[in-house]
XYZ file of C-alpha atoms in Angstrom:
478
model
C 195.189 104.576 59.974
C 192.493 104.360 57.282
C 188.939 103.298 58.058
C 189.400 100.123 56.049
C 192.580 99.207 57.940
C 190.869 99.878 61.246
C 188.013 97.632 60.247
C 190.401 94.885 59.164
C 192.187 95.155 62.475
C 188.853 94.937 64.287
C 187.885 91.883 62.257
C 191.184 90.141 63.002
C 190.881 90.834 66.722
C 187.262 89.689 66.720
C 188.253 86.442 65.002
C 190.987 85.769 67.562
C 188.831 86.632 70.584
C 185.719 84.724 69.501
C 187.699 81.687 68.296
C 189.617 81.355 71.574
C 186.416 81.808 73.597
C 184.634 79.203 71.478
C 187.601 76.855 71.871
C 187.407 77.138 75.661
C 183.665 76.422 75.791
C 183.817 73.511 73.311
C 186.907 71.997 74.937
C 185.187 71.688 78.307
C 182.511 69.419 76.851
C 184.915 66.480 76.565
C 188.176 67.542 78.275
C 187.023 66.054 81.569
C 186.284 62.552 80.211
C 189.858 61.212 80.324
C 190.359 62.778 83.773
C 187.386 60.968 85.356
C 189.356 58.038 86.816
C 191.843 60.448 88.438
C 189.025 62.630 89.769
C 187.303 59.554 91.220
C 190.519 58.420 92.868
C 191.246 61.871 94.308
C 187.799 63.120 95.337
C 185.880 59.857 95.652
C 182.264 59.487 94.586
C 180.319 56.893 92.666
C 179.223 56.531 89.071
C 176.427 59.086 89.486
C 178.948 61.668 90.740
C 181.146 61.146 87.679
C 178.093 61.472 85.451
C 177.216 64.796 87.055
C 180.788 66.019 86.638
C 180.151 65.916 82.883
C 176.377 66.457 82.776
C 176.311 69.485 85.100
C 178.216 71.387 82.407
C 176.357 70.098 79.356
C 172.942 70.480 80.995
C 173.272 74.109 82.115
C 174.985 74.874 78.797
C 172.060 73.355 76.895
C 169.096 74.829 78.741
C 170.525 78.359 78.952
C 171.987 78.568 75.425
C 169.058 80.297 73.734
C 168.397 82.397 76.826
C 172.022 83.578 76.774
C 171.707 84.657 73.148
C 168.483 86.517 73.973
C 170.180 88.289 76.888
C 172.908 89.511 74.535
C 170.395 90.774 71.976
C 168.541 92.678 74.686
C 171.315 94.112 76.890
C 174.308 94.247 74.537
C 176.240 91.385 73.009
C 179.718 92.544 74.005
C 178.564 93.305 77.548
C 176.980 89.864 78.004
C 179.892 88.124 76.263
C 182.253 89.674 78.820
C 179.886 88.740 81.665
C 179.709 85.129 80.447
C 183.501 85.020 80.106
C 183.918 86.283 83.687
C 181.540 83.617 85.025
C 183.196 80.871 82.957
C 186.720 81.847 84.028
C 185.780 82.186 87.706
C 183.954 78.855 87.702
C 186.977 77.194 86.068
C 189.158 78.392 88.950
C 186.553 77.173 91.443
C 186.517 73.738 89.761
C 190.312 73.532 89.952
C 190.227 74.325 93.680
C 187.221 72.110 94.476
C 187.829 70.266 97.785
C 185.229 67.581 97.063
C 183.146 66.032 94.318
C 179.993 68.023 95.206
C 181.761 71.376 94.958
C 183.316 70.283 91.648
C 179.868 69.461 90.255
C 178.539 72.836 91.430
C 181.451 74.656 89.775
C 180.873 72.726 86.546
C 177.213 73.810 86.540
C 178.203 77.469 86.921
C 180.860 76.987 84.241
C 178.169 75.715 81.849
C 175.984 78.731 82.600
C 178.854 81.067 81.722
C 179.523 79.167 78.505
C 175.820 79.341 77.588
C 175.959 83.140 77.669
C 179.390 83.422 76.043
C 179.245 80.803 73.273
C 176.222 81.887 71.178
C 177.453 85.489 71.133
C 180.848 84.602 69.633
C 179.387 84.125 66.148
C 177.154 87.199 66.450
C 180.069 89.415 67.459
C 182.228 87.956 64.692
C 179.516 88.655 62.112
C 179.288 92.289 63.209
C 183.060 92.791 62.923
C 183.920 91.011 59.658
C 183.193 92.546 56.216
C 180.690 90.590 54.157
C 183.279 89.476 51.596
C 185.479 87.947 54.297
C 182.824 86.205 56.374
C 183.058 82.812 54.709
C 186.745 82.524 55.544
C 186.203 83.870 59.071
C 183.437 81.368 59.799
C 185.596 78.578 58.430
C 188.453 79.453 60.790
C 186.053 79.830 63.726
C 184.466 76.445 62.962
C 187.846 74.732 62.544
C 189.037 76.017 65.931
C 185.869 74.730 67.601
C 186.256 71.395 65.828
C 189.822 71.193 67.064
C 188.565 71.680 70.634
C 186.154 68.749 70.350
C 188.775 66.532 68.719
C 191.540 67.358 71.194
C 189.392 67.370 74.343
C 190.162 63.807 75.508
C 193.842 64.132 74.554
C 194.316 67.519 76.270
C 192.523 66.244 79.354
C 194.595 63.073 79.444
C 197.919 64.823 78.929
C 197.319 67.455 81.611
C 196.008 64.843 84.050
C 198.966 62.510 83.578
C 201.836 65.009 83.504
C 200.463 67.651 85.893
C 197.152 66.964 87.647
C 193.460 66.831 86.762
C 193.032 70.320 88.228
C 194.981 71.738 85.283
C 192.199 70.893 82.836
C 190.344 73.739 84.584
C 193.326 75.995 85.407
C 194.013 76.093 81.642
C 190.946 78.310 81.161
C 191.989 80.923 83.719
C 194.941 82.619 81.933
C 193.079 82.399 78.616
C 189.994 84.014 80.122
C 191.982 86.743 81.885
C 193.804 87.555 78.631
C 190.548 87.742 76.643
C 188.706 90.058 79.049
C 190.611 93.310 78.304
C 190.839 92.416 74.613
C 187.072 91.935 74.418
C 186.472 95.242 76.170
C 188.849 97.179 73.900
C 188.577 95.403 70.548
C 184.956 94.269 70.187
C 182.191 96.623 69.121
C 178.907 96.680 71.008
C 175.740 95.605 69.189
C 172.133 94.804 70.032
C 169.367 92.656 68.589
C 165.683 93.336 68.070
C 164.996 93.902 71.766
C 162.316 91.202 71.962
C 161.244 90.455 75.544
C 163.007 87.612 77.340
C 161.149 84.329 77.681
C 161.714 83.796 81.411
C 158.766 81.381 81.944
C 159.878 79.221 79.024
C 163.451 79.109 80.311
C 162.301 78.106 83.806
C 159.983 75.379 82.487
C 162.615 73.908 80.132
C 165.402 74.101 82.706
C 163.338 72.542 85.486
C 162.006 69.788 83.232
C 165.384 68.747 81.879
C 166.996 68.872 85.317
C 164.261 66.662 86.797
C 164.591 64.002 84.094
C 168.399 63.919 84.123
C 168.433 63.899 87.937
C 166.086 60.922 87.999
C 168.096 58.977 85.421
C 171.426 59.661 87.149
C 170.199 58.874 90.672
C 168.074 55.864 89.686
C 170.808 53.184 89.933
C 172.014 54.431 93.326
C 168.673 55.312 94.985
C 166.467 52.708 93.296
C 164.022 53.367 90.488
C 161.046 53.336 92.856
C 162.488 55.819 95.361
C 160.477 58.967 95.950
C 163.301 61.299 94.839
C 163.830 59.485 91.540
C 160.127 59.186 90.734
C 159.540 62.831 91.673
C 162.394 63.936 89.401
C 161.168 61.895 86.439
C 157.477 62.731 86.710
C 157.934 66.385 87.667
C 160.529 66.820 84.907
C 158.203 65.261 82.352
C 155.299 67.443 83.494
C 157.397 70.610 83.271
C 158.528 69.720 79.729
C 154.913 69.145 78.685
C 154.132 72.516 80.240
C 156.988 74.069 78.261
C 155.603 72.683 74.992
C 152.061 73.882 75.759
C 153.324 77.283 76.863
C 155.515 77.685 73.768
C 152.593 77.011 71.427
C 150.710 80.001 72.869
C 153.396 82.472 73.983
C 153.907 85.609 71.898
C 157.731 85.477 71.917
C 158.670 81.925 72.977
C 162.258 80.828 73.449
C 161.571 77.935 71.054
C 158.566 78.394 68.728
C 156.821 75.021 68.435
C 155.565 75.904 64.947
C 159.087 75.272 63.643
C 158.580 71.574 64.287
C 155.764 71.480 61.732
C 158.555 71.399 59.163
C 159.528 67.795 58.463
C 163.077 68.915 57.682
C 163.464 70.825 60.967
C 161.942 68.027 63.043
C 164.018 65.358 61.299
C 167.433 67.008 61.649
C 166.791 68.020 65.260
C 165.629 64.534 66.235
C 168.709 63.129 64.518
C 170.983 65.602 66.327
C 169.549 64.850 69.775
C 169.771 61.075 69.276
C 173.265 61.287 67.767
C 174.650 63.170 70.758
C 172.818 60.868 73.172
C 174.602 57.826 71.761
C 177.968 59.518 71.171
C 178.466 61.315 74.516
C 177.326 58.327 76.550
C 179.767 56.080 74.681
C 182.749 58.420 75.062
C 181.951 58.732 78.780
C 182.299 54.954 79.242
C 185.033 54.213 76.697
C 187.453 56.768 78.159
C 187.141 55.035 81.540
C 187.375 51.583 79.941
C 190.682 52.379 78.261
C 192.223 53.529 81.533
C 190.527 51.497 84.249
C 190.311 48.187 82.378
C 192.975 48.192 79.658
C 195.507 50.077 81.803
C 196.341 52.947 79.451
C 197.552 56.216 80.955
C 195.304 59.291 80.485
C 197.526 60.526 77.635
C 197.547 57.112 75.954
C 193.768 56.894 76.255
C 193.333 60.345 74.692
C 195.656 59.450 71.813
C 193.886 56.156 71.185
C 190.517 57.896 70.945
C 191.752 60.316 68.264
C 190.696 58.067 65.334
C 187.162 58.663 66.589
C 187.145 62.186 68.012
C 189.715 63.600 65.592
C 188.410 62.106 62.356
C 186.042 65.049 61.626
C 189.105 67.287 61.100
C 190.125 65.087 58.142
C 186.817 63.932 56.675
C 184.593 66.999 57.201
C 185.834 68.814 54.040
C 185.078 65.721 51.953
C 181.656 65.453 53.589
C 180.977 69.097 52.720
C 181.830 68.473 49.055
C 179.581 65.389 48.984
C 176.730 67.330 50.566
C 177.056 70.060 47.923
C 176.841 67.461 45.146
C 174.186 65.038 46.374
C 172.517 66.934 49.221
C 172.973 66.803 52.992
C 170.264 64.214 53.722
C 172.049 61.097 52.368
C 175.418 62.215 53.805
C 174.000 62.777 57.295
C 172.064 59.498 57.217
C 175.125 57.549 56.033
C 177.231 59.122 58.775
C 174.743 58.158 61.466
C 174.499 54.562 60.287
C 178.310 54.330 60.214
C 178.468 55.724 63.768
C 175.903 53.123 64.860
C 177.936 50.377 63.155
C 181.109 51.501 64.899
C 179.506 51.485 68.353
C 177.975 48.064 67.728
C 181.327 46.701 66.583
C 182.999 48.106 69.700
C 180.450 46.334 71.884
C 181.326 43.043 70.182
C 185.131 43.290 70.450
C 185.324 44.846 73.943
C 186.832 42.477 76.482
C 188.789 42.890 79.700
C 192.052 42.380 77.758
C 191.160 43.578 74.231
C 194.021 44.777 72.035
C 193.933 48.254 70.542
C 194.218 46.761 67.048
C 190.901 44.961 67.542
C 189.221 48.241 68.568
C 190.752 50.443 65.866
C 188.275 49.604 63.056
C 185.364 50.530 65.333
C 186.992 53.845 66.261
C 187.730 54.717 62.621
C 184.238 53.822 61.396
C 182.688 55.836 64.243
C 184.962 58.775 63.465
C 184.072 58.786 59.769
C 180.399 58.591 60.707
C 180.742 61.525 63.078
C 182.476 63.596 60.388
C 179.802 62.852 57.777
C 177.164 64.006 60.256
C 178.752 67.237 61.463
C 179.621 68.824 58.128
C 176.155 69.040 56.489
C 173.946 68.972 59.619
C 174.193 72.711 60.297
C 173.311 73.534 56.697
C 170.263 71.255 56.903
C 169.135 73.098 60.030
C 169.484 76.491 58.361
C 167.786 75.455 55.132
C 164.808 73.985 57.023
C 163.508 77.404 58.171
C 162.998 80.898 56.779
C 166.107 83.131 56.842
C 164.536 85.352 59.505
C 164.306 82.309 61.827
C 167.797 80.922 61.312
C 169.121 82.348 64.578
C 166.385 80.620 66.583
C 166.865 77.410 64.595
C 170.619 77.350 65.214
C 170.171 77.954 68.940
C 167.509 75.238 69.186
C 169.677 72.693 67.386
C 172.729 73.411 69.554
C 170.603 73.204 72.703
C 169.085 69.854 71.673
C 172.566 68.482 70.955
C 173.731 69.405 74.454
C 170.554 67.972 75.981
C 171.213 64.772 74.066
C 174.730 64.619 75.499
C 173.478 65.022 79.065
C 170.742 62.429 78.565
C 173.188 60.034 76.900
C 175.514 60.032 79.888
C 172.558 59.537 82.239
C 170.850 56.781 80.225
C 173.967 54.790 79.331
C 175.379 55.272 82.821
C 172.170 53.781 84.238
C 172.416 50.773 81.908
C 176.070 50.314 82.871
C 175.252 50.440 86.586
C 172.404 47.921 86.205
C 174.541 45.360 84.344
C 178.061 45.890 85.732
C 180.282 48.110 87.849
C 183.817 49.109 88.793
C 184.697 46.007 90.838
C 186.784 44.246 88.182
C 187.657 44.702 84.531
C 185.131 42.033 83.594
C 182.287 43.650 85.542
C 183.072 46.951 83.806
C 182.887 45.256 80.395
C 179.667 43.486 81.435
C 178.086 46.886 82.063
C 179.635 48.703 79.110
C 178.593 46.231 76.414
C 174.802 46.622 76.759
C 175.277 50.382 77.125
C 177.191 50.518 73.819
C 174.544 48.351 72.138
C 171.939 50.836 73.352
C 174.048 53.714 72.044
C 174.338 51.981 68.678
C 170.564 51.483 68.497
C 169.878 55.109 69.432
C 172.237 56.414 66.731
C 170.620 54.060 64.205
C 167.277 55.657 65.139
C 168.936 59.003 64.439
C 169.775 57.719 60.961
C 166.126 56.783 60.401
C 165.090 60.261 61.569
C 167.508 61.771 59.045
C 165.858 59.795 56.253
C 162.591 61.594 57.068
C 164.176 64.886 55.950
C 162.847 65.896 52.502
C 165.178 65.514 49.533
C 167.273 68.459 48.360
C 165.020 69.035 45.347
C 161.960 69.225 47.610
C 163.694 71.628 49.994
C 164.857 73.817 47.093
C 161.278 73.996 45.826
C 160.136 75.075 49.276
C 162.941 77.634 49.502
C 161.882 79.249 46.212
C 158.547 80.161 47.757
C 160.194 81.555 50.927
C 161.552 85.053 51.421
C 165.023 85.724 49.936
C 167.893 85.238 52.357
C 169.684 88.412 53.479
C 173.390 88.706 52.706
C 174.267 88.402 56.396
C 172.570 85.033 56.866
C 173.789 83.636 53.567
C 177.378 84.452 54.443
C 177.001 82.925 57.881
C 175.923 79.593 56.639
């Protein structure tokens, strides 16, 4: 076998392995949403337990994402990828066998930690294996597979829950993970990063702060907003986050350099990303339960009916990419966010205890188009807002803030739902969901305003001309 053929074979295997691993991690963000009513019926628990079933994964995923990438750079990317895959696969099996809601939440948290180590290394390993000339195509396939996971999450979760059991949304990961482990060991090449020291204090401060705030928001409706546990979580979490910001401004090798936020472009797109995911995840969390618990759809039917929203990026994203190339990413992202806000607001208006699907469809389509217009150019805006040497940090920060937004969205909108309604009847559910969706719409509209603060393409190009030239590796990646 020639060297070129061997390299092509390595690239093909790397694409398969990293795409499947990315699919697994992305799928578990939303796959559980359509299974929540069945989980509640089987394992019991209140609203806060259901929130933690989703948030335990997104929160540990978010706060450990950059730390996982740093671990791979320091100790070997293939080695840590395999370790993350082992943790993720084992935690998936533990979630499937969970005897109660608390053990399920614990398994989901461990699952998120495994994904946080595994996910950021997929693109790094793929970059190392694919020849420069082929990277654009490889990244496109990798991105499409991850997009498919997000789009199909509610449908896959609903189908498995209805025709098998909710446990199978977690069992699905086990054979995939076991198949990938030997392939990763045999077919992926080992690589290392710069060897910069790990930012353990920063990770502990960020993790503790985010956990305290989300814990307080989730437990507030059940314990009371003036209870000592809730107040301790909120105030201690806020103090730890302030400590993280102060620490990161002075640390030599911080996990997230605060100086990046001096860039109006970087601050704007990251604020928009956090707020977008806050409104979107919180809405999907409630709407998936509304379609089943109130409107009476089966899990599969609910997943199918949400496809105009969650699946629209697969159709519209290429068009959004073309538009962004022609007129710049800023107006496309802003338009997408305002459309998403309009869709959520419209859904709040038409939602009733006996609403027809036809009345909801325009809201789902508008929200889906808005989501697609956001996703396509947002990553490019992140990368173009920093110097090429900082693009890895910028990408990790943006992904982490998106996941944090998702966890906060479920907590915030779940708290609003609990304060205004409940699960007693279909009408009480709608009474709680409507103000939550209005809040989600307002938050996403704020994201649109944040996107408008991003400098125009001409201004960013002028800034880029004075920056260092981008290496071939980074240019191909993005």
